[in-house]
Tab-separated table of C-alpha atoms and ligand atoms in Angstrom:
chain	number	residue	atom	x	y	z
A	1	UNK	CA	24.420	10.369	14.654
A	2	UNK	CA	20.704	11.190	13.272
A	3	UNK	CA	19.036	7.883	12.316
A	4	UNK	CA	19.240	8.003	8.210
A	5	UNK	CA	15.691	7.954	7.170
A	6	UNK	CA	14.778	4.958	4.549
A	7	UNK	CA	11.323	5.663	3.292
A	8	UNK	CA	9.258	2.994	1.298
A	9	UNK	CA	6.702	3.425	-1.006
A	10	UNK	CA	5.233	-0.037	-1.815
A	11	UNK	CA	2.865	-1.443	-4.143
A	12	UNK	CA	0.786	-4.453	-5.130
A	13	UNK	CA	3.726	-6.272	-6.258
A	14	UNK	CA	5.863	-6.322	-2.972
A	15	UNK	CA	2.983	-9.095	-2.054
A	16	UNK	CA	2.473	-10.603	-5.279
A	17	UNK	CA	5.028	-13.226	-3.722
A	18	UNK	CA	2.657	-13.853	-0.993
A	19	UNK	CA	0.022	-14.612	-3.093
A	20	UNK	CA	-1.799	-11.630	-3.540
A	21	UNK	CA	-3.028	-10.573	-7.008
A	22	UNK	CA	-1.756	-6.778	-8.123
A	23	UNK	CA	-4.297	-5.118	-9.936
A	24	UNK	CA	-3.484	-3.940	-13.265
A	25	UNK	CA	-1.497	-8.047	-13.166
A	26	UNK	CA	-4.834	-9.711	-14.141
A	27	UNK	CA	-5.864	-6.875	-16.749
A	28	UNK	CA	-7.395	-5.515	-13.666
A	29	UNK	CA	-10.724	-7.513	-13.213
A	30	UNK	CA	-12.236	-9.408	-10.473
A	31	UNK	CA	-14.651	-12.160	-11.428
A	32	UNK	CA	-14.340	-10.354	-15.057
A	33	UNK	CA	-15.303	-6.968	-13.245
A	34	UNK	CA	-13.417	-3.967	-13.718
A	35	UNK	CA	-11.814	-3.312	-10.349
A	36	UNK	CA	-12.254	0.396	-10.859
A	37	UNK	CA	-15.965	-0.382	-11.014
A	38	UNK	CA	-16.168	-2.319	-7.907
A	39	UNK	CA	-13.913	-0.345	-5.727
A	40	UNK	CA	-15.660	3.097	-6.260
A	41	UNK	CA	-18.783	4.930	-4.771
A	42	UNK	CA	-20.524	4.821	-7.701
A	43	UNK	CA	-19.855	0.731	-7.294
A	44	UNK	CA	-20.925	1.057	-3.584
A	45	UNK	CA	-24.496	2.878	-4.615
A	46	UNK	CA	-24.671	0.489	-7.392
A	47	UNK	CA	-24.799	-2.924	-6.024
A	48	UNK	CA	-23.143	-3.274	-1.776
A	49	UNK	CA	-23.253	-6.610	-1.937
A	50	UNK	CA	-20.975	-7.286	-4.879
A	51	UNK	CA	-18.616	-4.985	-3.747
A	52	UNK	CA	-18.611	-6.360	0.299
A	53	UNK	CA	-17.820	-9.849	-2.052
A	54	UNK	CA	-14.903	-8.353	-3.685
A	55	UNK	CA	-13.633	-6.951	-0.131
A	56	UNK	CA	-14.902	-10.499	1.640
A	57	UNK	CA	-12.857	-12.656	-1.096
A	58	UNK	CA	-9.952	-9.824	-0.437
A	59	UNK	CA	-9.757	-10.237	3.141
A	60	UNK	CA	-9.788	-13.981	3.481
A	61	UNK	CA	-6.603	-13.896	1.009
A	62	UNK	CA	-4.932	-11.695	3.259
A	63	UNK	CA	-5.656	-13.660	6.254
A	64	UNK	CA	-4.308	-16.788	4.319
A	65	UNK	CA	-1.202	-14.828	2.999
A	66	UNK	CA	2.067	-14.892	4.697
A	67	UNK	CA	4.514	-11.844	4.355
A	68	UNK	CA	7.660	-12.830	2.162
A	69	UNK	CA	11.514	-11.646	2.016
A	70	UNK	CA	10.942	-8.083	1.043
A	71	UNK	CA	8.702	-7.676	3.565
A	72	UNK	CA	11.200	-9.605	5.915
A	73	UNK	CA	13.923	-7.405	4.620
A	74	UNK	CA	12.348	-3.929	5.261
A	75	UNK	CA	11.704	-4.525	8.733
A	76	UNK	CA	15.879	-5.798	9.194
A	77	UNK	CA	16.682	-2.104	7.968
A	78	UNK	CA	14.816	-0.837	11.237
A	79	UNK	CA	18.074	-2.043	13.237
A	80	UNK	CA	20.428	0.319	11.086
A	81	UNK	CA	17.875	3.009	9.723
A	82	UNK	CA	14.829	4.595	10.884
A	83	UNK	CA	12.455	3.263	8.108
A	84	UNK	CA	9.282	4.344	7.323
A	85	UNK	CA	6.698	2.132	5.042
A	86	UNK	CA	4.496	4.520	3.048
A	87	UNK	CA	2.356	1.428	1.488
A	88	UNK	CA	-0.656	1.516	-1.108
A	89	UNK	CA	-1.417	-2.012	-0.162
A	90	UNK	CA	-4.392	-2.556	2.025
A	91	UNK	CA	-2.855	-5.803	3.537
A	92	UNK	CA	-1.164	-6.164	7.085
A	93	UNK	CA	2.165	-7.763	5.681
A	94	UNK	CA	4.017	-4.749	6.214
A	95	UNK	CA	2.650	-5.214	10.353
A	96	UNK	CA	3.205	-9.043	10.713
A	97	UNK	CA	6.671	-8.457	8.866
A	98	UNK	CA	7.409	-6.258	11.891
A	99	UNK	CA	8.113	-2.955	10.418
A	100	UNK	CA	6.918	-1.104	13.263
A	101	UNK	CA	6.309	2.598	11.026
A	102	UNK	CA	3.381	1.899	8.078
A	103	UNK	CA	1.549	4.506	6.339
A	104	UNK	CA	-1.533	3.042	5.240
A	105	UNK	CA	-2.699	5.566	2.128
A	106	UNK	CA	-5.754	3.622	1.000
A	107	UNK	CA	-6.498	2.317	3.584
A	108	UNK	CA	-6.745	-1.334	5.820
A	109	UNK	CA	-8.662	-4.666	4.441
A	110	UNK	CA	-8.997	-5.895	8.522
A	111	UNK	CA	-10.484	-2.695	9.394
A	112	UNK	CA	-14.458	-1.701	8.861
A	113	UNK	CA	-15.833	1.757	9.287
A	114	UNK	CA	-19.570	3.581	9.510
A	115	UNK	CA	-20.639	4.534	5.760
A	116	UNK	CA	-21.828	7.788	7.110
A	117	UNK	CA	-18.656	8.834	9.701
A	118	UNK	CA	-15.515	7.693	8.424
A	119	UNK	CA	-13.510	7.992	11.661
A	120	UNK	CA	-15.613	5.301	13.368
A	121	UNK	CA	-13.391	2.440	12.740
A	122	UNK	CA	-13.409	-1.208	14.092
A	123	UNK	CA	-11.415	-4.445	13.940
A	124	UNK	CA	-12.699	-6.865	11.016
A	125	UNK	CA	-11.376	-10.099	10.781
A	126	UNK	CA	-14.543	-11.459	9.013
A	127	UNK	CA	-16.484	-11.237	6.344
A	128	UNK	CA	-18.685	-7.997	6.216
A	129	UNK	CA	-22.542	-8.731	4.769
A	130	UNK	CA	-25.594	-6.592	3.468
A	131	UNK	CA	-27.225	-5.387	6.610
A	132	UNK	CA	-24.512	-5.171	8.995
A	133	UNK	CA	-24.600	-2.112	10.712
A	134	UNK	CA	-22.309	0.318	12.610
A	135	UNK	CA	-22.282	1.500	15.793
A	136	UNK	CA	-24.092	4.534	13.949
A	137	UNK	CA	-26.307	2.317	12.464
A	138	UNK	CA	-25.104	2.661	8.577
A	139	UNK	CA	-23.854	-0.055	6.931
A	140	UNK	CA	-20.272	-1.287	7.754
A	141	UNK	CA	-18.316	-0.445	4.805
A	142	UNK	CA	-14.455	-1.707	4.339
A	143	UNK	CA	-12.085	0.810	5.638
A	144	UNK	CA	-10.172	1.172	2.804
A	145	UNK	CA	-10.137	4.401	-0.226
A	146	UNK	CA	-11.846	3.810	-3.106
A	147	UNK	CA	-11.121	5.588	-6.299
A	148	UNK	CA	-12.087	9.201	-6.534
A	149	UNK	CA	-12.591	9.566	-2.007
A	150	UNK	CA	-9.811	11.512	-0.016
A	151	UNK	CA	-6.390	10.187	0.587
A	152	UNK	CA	-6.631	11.267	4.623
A	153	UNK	CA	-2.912	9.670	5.202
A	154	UNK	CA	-1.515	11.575	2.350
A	155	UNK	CA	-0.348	14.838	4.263
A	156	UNK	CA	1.814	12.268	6.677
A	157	UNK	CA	3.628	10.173	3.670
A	158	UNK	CA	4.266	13.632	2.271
A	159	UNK	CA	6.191	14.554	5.416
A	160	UNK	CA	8.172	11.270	5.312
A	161	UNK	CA	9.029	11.749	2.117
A	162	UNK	CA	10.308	15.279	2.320
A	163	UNK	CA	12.847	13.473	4.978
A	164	UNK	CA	13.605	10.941	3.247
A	165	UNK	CA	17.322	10.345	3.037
A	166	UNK	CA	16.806	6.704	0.983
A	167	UNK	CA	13.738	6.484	-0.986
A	168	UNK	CA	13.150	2.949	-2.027
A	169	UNK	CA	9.768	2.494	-4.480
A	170	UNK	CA	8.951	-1.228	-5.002
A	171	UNK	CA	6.030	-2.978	-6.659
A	172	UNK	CA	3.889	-0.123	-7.600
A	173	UNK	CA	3.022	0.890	-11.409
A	174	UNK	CA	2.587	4.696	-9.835
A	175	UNK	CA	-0.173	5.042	-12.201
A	176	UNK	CA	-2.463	5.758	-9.106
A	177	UNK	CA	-2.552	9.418	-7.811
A	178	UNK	CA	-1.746	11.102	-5.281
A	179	UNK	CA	0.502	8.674	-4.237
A	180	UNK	CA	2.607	8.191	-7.058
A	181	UNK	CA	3.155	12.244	-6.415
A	182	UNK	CA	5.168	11.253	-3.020
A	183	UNK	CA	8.025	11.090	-6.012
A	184	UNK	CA	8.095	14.385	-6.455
A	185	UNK	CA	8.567	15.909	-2.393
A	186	UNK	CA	11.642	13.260	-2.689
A	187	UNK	CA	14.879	14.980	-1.697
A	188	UNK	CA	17.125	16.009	-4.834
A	189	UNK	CA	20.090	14.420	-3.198
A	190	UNK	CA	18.226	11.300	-1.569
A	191	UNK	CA	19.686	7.952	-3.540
A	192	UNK	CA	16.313	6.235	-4.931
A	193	UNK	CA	15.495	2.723	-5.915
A	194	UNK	CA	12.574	1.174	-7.903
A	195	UNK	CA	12.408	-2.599	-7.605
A	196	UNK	CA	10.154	-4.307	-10.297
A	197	UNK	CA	10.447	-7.159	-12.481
A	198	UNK	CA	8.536	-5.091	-15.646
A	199	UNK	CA	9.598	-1.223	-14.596
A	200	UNK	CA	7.128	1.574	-15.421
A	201	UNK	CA	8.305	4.428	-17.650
A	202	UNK	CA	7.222	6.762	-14.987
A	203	UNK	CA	10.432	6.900	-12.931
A	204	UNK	CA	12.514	9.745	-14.199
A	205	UNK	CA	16.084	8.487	-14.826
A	206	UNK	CA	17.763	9.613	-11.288
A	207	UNK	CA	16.328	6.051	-9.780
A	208	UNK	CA	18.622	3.186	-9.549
A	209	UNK	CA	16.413	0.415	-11.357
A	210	UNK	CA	16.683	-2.917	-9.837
A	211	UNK	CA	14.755	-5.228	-12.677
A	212	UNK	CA	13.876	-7.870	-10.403
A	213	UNK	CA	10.851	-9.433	-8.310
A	214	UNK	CA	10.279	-7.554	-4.501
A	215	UNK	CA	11.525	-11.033	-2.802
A	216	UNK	CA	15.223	-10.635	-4.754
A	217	UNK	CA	15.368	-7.516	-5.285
A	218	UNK	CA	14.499	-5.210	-1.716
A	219	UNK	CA	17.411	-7.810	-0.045
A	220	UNK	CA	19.828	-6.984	-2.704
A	221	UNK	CA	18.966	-3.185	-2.047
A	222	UNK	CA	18.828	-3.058	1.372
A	223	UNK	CA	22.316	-4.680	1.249
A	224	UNK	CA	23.445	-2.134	-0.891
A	225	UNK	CA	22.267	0.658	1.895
A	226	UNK	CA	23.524	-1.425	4.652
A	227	UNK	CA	27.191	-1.194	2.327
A	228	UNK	CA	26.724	3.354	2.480
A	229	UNK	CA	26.281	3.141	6.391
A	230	UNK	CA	29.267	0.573	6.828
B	1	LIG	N1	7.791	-8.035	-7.313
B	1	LIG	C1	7.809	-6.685	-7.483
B	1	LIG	N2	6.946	-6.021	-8.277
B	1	LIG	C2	6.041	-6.762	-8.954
B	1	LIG	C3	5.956	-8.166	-8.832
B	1	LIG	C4	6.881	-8.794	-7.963
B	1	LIG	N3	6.889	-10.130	-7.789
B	1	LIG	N4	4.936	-8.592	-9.638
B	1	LIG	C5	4.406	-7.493	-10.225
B	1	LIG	N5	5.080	-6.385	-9.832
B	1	LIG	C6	4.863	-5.000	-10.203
B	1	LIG	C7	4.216	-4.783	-11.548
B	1	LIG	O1	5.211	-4.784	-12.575
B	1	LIG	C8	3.598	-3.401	-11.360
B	1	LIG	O2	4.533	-2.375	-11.659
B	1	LIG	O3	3.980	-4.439	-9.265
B	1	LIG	C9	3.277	-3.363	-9.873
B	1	LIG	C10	1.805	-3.542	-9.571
B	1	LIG	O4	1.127	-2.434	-10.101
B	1	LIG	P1	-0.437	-2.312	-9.840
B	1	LIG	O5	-1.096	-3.636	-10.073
B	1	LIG	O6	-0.893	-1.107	-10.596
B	1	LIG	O7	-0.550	-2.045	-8.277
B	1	LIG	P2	-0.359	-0.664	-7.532
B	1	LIG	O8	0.661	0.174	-8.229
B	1	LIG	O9	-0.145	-0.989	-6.091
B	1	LIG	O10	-1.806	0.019	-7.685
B	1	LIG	C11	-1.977	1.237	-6.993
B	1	LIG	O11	-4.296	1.226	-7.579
B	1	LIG	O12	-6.049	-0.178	-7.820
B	1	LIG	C12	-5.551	0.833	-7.036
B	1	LIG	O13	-5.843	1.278	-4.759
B	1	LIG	C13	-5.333	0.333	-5.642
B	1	LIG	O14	-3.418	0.589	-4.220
B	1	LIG	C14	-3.815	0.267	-5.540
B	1	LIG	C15	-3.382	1.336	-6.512
């Protein structure tokens, strides 16, 4: 029989567990700076080095950060589902959980690209300074989306979603668009989930609300799908 398709779209708080702070948590500021002013091109022209701090801080938290049980939990439905992780988190917790399909829509905190070609992309493990220059010569910029630039992986979480036979939303205040859209391509008939201690308004009433934290509640849900397929 076809694989049932699980798709995933996750949020900040699927890794608050490990650690990491979700944005609108701390009223959204970092160092009392409006995230949305750091993480923008208008931040970028404004000042590179505070925002290459913000990503620098970012990425060493990440690197320190260990992927918890919801993490663990999505990549156990791979051996009964085919599972795809459509993730706004820039994080690799999704990768060294083990699901082996992630959808990356704003991008990766380890990765680096030109500031002038955004398809030349390299590892970064490290910090990224003022004056460090691509292979084009422009400064290395994080490779992740910043508010307001294209969504390139959008088209491809669109197409999971349309195929989705299990849609399972966790940790996300879908106040960000376009990916809180992905909602919308959602099957009619697909069974959907939203895991979240303090659920937003925004899911219309045919999700199954699980009103708990990603590390209790994904387990508890991917039990439940585990229960259809028996
Ligand atoms: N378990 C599950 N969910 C949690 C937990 C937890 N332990 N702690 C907090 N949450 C929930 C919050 O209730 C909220 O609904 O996680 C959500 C986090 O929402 P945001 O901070 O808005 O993060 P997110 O939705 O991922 O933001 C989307 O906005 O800033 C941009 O590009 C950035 O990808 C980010 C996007």
């Amino acid at each position: 029989m076809r694989d049932r398709h699980v798709v995933v779209l996750s949020g900040a708080g699927i890794s608050a567990e490990s650690g990491l702070a979700t944005f609108r948590g701390a009223g959204g500021l970092w160092e009392g700076v409006p995230v949305a002013q750091v993480a923008t091109p208008e931040g970028w022209r404004r000042d590179v080095g505070q925002v290459l701090r913000f990503y620098n801080e970012r990425r060493k938290a990440v690197r320190a950060a260990q992927p918890n049980a919801a993490h663990a939990a999505l990549k156990d439905l791979e051996a009964v589902f085919r599972v795809t992780v459509i993730t706004q988190n820039i994080d690799d917790l999704h990768e060294r959980a083990g699901s082996s399909r992630v959808i990356h829509l704003h991008g990766e905190i380890l990765k680096a690209r030109s500031s002038r070609d955004d398809t030349m992309i390299t590892e970064c493990l490290g910090d990224i300074e003022p004056g460090d220059r691509a292979a084009d010569g422009s400064q290395l910029r994080p490779h992740v989306v910043w508010f307001g630039e294209a969504v390139p992986m959008m088209d491809r979480a669109i197409e999971a979603a349309k195929t989705a036979d299990f849609f399972l939303v966790v940790g996300t205040s879908l106040e960000v668009y376009p990916a809180a859209s992905l909602i919308d391509y959602v099957p009619q008939e697909a069974p959907k989930f939203l895991v979240d201690p303090m659920p937003s308004g925004l899911a219309d009433e045919s999700f199954h609300v699980v009103q708990a934290s990603a590390s209790e509640g994904v387990p508890r849900v991917a039990s439940q799908l585990r229960a259809m397929m028996a």
